[in-house]
Short mmCIF file of C-alpha atoms in Angstrom, two decimals:
data_model
loop_
_atom_site.label_atom_id
_atom_site.label_comp_id
_atom_site.label_asym_id
_atom_site.label_seq_id
_atom_site.Cartn_x
_atom_site.Cartn_y
_atom_site.Cartn_z
CA MET E 12 1.26 -13.56 28.75
CA PRO E 13 2.51 -10.03 29.13
CA VAL E 14 0.11 -7.19 28.39
CA LYS E 15 1.35 -4.48 26.02
CA ILE E 16 -0.06 -1.12 25.07
CA CYS E 17 -0.41 0.02 21.48
CA THR E 18 -0.68 3.80 21.44
CA ALA E 19 -3.05 5.72 19.22
CA LYS E 20 -0.12 7.15 17.26
CA GLN E 21 1.33 3.68 16.64
CA GLN E 22 -2.01 2.50 15.33
CA MET E 23 -2.35 5.50 13.03
CA ARG E 24 1.17 4.95 11.66
CA ALA E 25 0.46 1.25 11.14
CA ALA E 26 -2.67 2.15 9.17
CA GLN E 27 -0.76 4.68 7.05
CA THR E 28 2.56 2.92 6.40
CA PHE E 29 1.56 0.52 3.63
CA THR E 30 -0.52 3.16 1.85
CA PHE E 31 2.31 5.70 2.01
CA PHE E 32 4.89 3.32 0.58
CA SER E 33 2.51 2.04 -2.11
CA ILE E 34 2.10 5.64 -3.30
CA ILE E 35 5.88 6.07 -3.37
CA ALA E 36 6.27 2.79 -5.28
CA VAL E 37 3.78 3.83 -7.96
CA LEU E 38 5.37 7.25 -8.34
CA LEU E 39 8.76 5.54 -8.79
CA LEU E 40 7.35 3.06 -11.31
CA PRO E 41 9.61 4.19 -14.19
CA ALA E 42 12.64 3.42 -12.02
CA ILE E 43 12.26 -0.37 -12.09
CA ILE E 44 14.85 -1.34 -9.45
CA PRO E 45 13.42 0.81 -6.61
CA MET E 46 9.94 -0.37 -7.62
CA LEU E 47 10.95 -4.02 -7.30
CA LEU E 48 12.54 -3.36 -3.90
CA LEU E 49 9.44 -1.53 -2.72
CA ILE E 50 7.20 -4.39 -3.85
CA ALA E 51 9.35 -6.83 -1.90
CA ALA E 52 9.35 -4.56 1.16
CA SER E 53 5.59 -4.07 0.87
CA ILE E 54 5.04 -7.77 1.41
CA PHE E 55 6.81 -7.57 4.78
CA VAL E 56 4.92 -4.41 5.80
CA TYR E 57 1.62 -5.98 4.77
CA ALA E 58 2.36 -9.20 6.66
CA ALA E 59 3.43 -7.30 9.77
CA ALA E 60 0.26 -5.19 9.89
CA ALA E 61 -2.17 -7.90 8.76
CA HIS E 62 -2.44 -9.30 12.29
CA HIS E 63 -2.59 -6.01 14.13
CA PRO E 64 -4.57 -6.16 17.39
CA ASN E 65 -6.85 -3.33 16.17
CA PRO E 66 -9.09 -4.57 13.34
CA ARG E 67 -9.51 -0.99 12.07
CA VAL E 68 -5.80 -0.94 11.12
CA CYS E 69 -6.38 -4.13 9.13
CA GLU E 70 -9.29 -2.46 7.29
CA PHE E 71 -7.01 0.34 6.07
CA LEU E 72 -4.37 -2.18 5.07
CA LYS E 73 -6.81 -4.43 3.22
CA TYR E 74 -8.11 -1.82 0.80
CA SER E 75 -4.71 -0.31 0.19
CA GLY E 76 -3.39 -3.80 -0.53
CA TYR E 77 -6.21 -4.46 -2.99
CA ARG E 78 -5.31 -1.34 -4.94
CA PHE E 79 -1.54 -1.80 -4.92
CA TYR E 80 -1.38 -5.52 -5.60
CA GLY E 81 -4.14 -5.18 -8.19
CA VAL E 82 -2.04 -2.62 -10.06
CA VAL E 83 1.07 -4.80 -9.79
CA GLY E 84 -0.85 -7.84 -11.07
CA ALA E 85 -2.30 -5.81 -13.93
CA LEU E 86 1.21 -4.63 -14.81
CA VAL E 87 2.35 -8.22 -15.19
CA VAL E 88 -0.48 -8.95 -17.62
CA ILE E 89 -0.12 -5.68 -19.54
CA LEU E 90 3.63 -5.97 -19.90
CA ASN E 91 3.25 -9.45 -21.41
CA PHE E 92 1.44 -7.82 -24.32
CA SER E 93 3.57 -4.69 -24.47
CA PRO E 94 5.13 -5.35 -27.91
CA GLN E 95 1.70 -5.49 -29.53
CA MET E 96 0.37 -2.62 -27.44
CA SER E 97 3.34 -0.38 -28.21
CA LYS E 98 2.64 -0.73 -31.92
CA ALA E 99 -0.99 0.26 -31.36
CA MET E 100 -0.02 3.22 -29.12
CA GLY E 101 2.64 4.55 -31.48
CA GLY E 102 5.74 3.50 -29.55
CA TRP E 103 7.11 2.49 -26.19
CA LEU E 104 7.15 5.93 -24.60
CA PRO E 105 3.43 6.69 -25.09
CA LEU E 106 2.57 3.20 -23.83
CA ALA E 107 4.77 3.61 -20.75
CA LEU E 108 3.26 7.00 -19.97
CA VAL E 109 -0.31 5.70 -20.32
CA ILE E 110 0.44 2.72 -18.07
CA TRP E 111 2.14 4.94 -15.49
CA LEU E 112 -0.73 7.44 -15.52
CA ALA E 113 -3.29 4.65 -15.07
CA CYS E 114 -1.34 3.27 -12.10
CA ILE E 115 -1.11 6.72 -10.55
CA LEU E 116 -4.85 7.30 -11.00
CA VAL E 117 -5.70 4.03 -9.26
CA VAL E 118 -3.31 4.22 -6.29
CA VAL E 119 -2.46 7.85 -5.50
CA PRO E 120 -5.81 9.68 -5.07
CA LEU E 121 -7.41 6.90 -3.02
CA GLY E 122 -4.16 6.44 -1.09
CA ILE E 123 -4.07 10.12 -0.16
CA ARG E 124 -7.71 9.88 0.88
CA ASP E 125 -6.90 6.90 3.11
CA LEU E 126 -3.89 8.69 4.64
CA MET E 127 -6.13 11.62 5.58
CA ARG E 128 -8.89 9.32 6.86
CA ALA E 129 -6.40 7.45 9.05
CA LYS E 130 -5.18 10.74 10.46
CA LYS E 131 -8.75 11.80 11.33
CA GLU E 132 -9.72 8.41 12.78
CA PRO E 133 -10.39 8.55 16.56
CA TRP E 134 -7.59 6.17 17.54
CA GLN E 135 -7.36 5.17 21.20
CA ASP E 136 -4.66 3.34 23.12
CA ILE E 137 -5.40 -0.37 23.40
CA GLU E 138 -4.04 -3.15 25.56
CA TYR E 139 -3.33 -6.57 24.10
CA GLU E 140 -1.65 -9.77 25.16
CA SER E 141 1.64 -10.53 23.50
CA ASP E 142 3.37 -13.86 22.96
CA GLU E 143 6.78 -12.20 23.19
CA HIS E 144 8.85 -12.78 26.31
#
């Protein structure tokens, strides 16, 4: 099997990519179509980085995935009860703003923290065996 090198910069970018795009997706939450496309794209990014040769990259990905997919799952549940909740909140707009703010508070601050932590991480080039020919 051929040996490949994964540079420190590639590892840092792999650790940051999912977190970065999950922040963008949450900030674009009111625009439903880009949000749905970003959720679909996030699955591919997550799957691509989940088997990274450096387990530290997978650690960053795991916790960012917990936050993002937890918020998306909670949105599914919350939106099922949105007619009742909108009456209690005084309308659709206040409900939408509260939901959006809650999503931002869960994903964005911790995501920014993880982006900065990944940048400060002492990444080193690694060699790994690849199945590609």
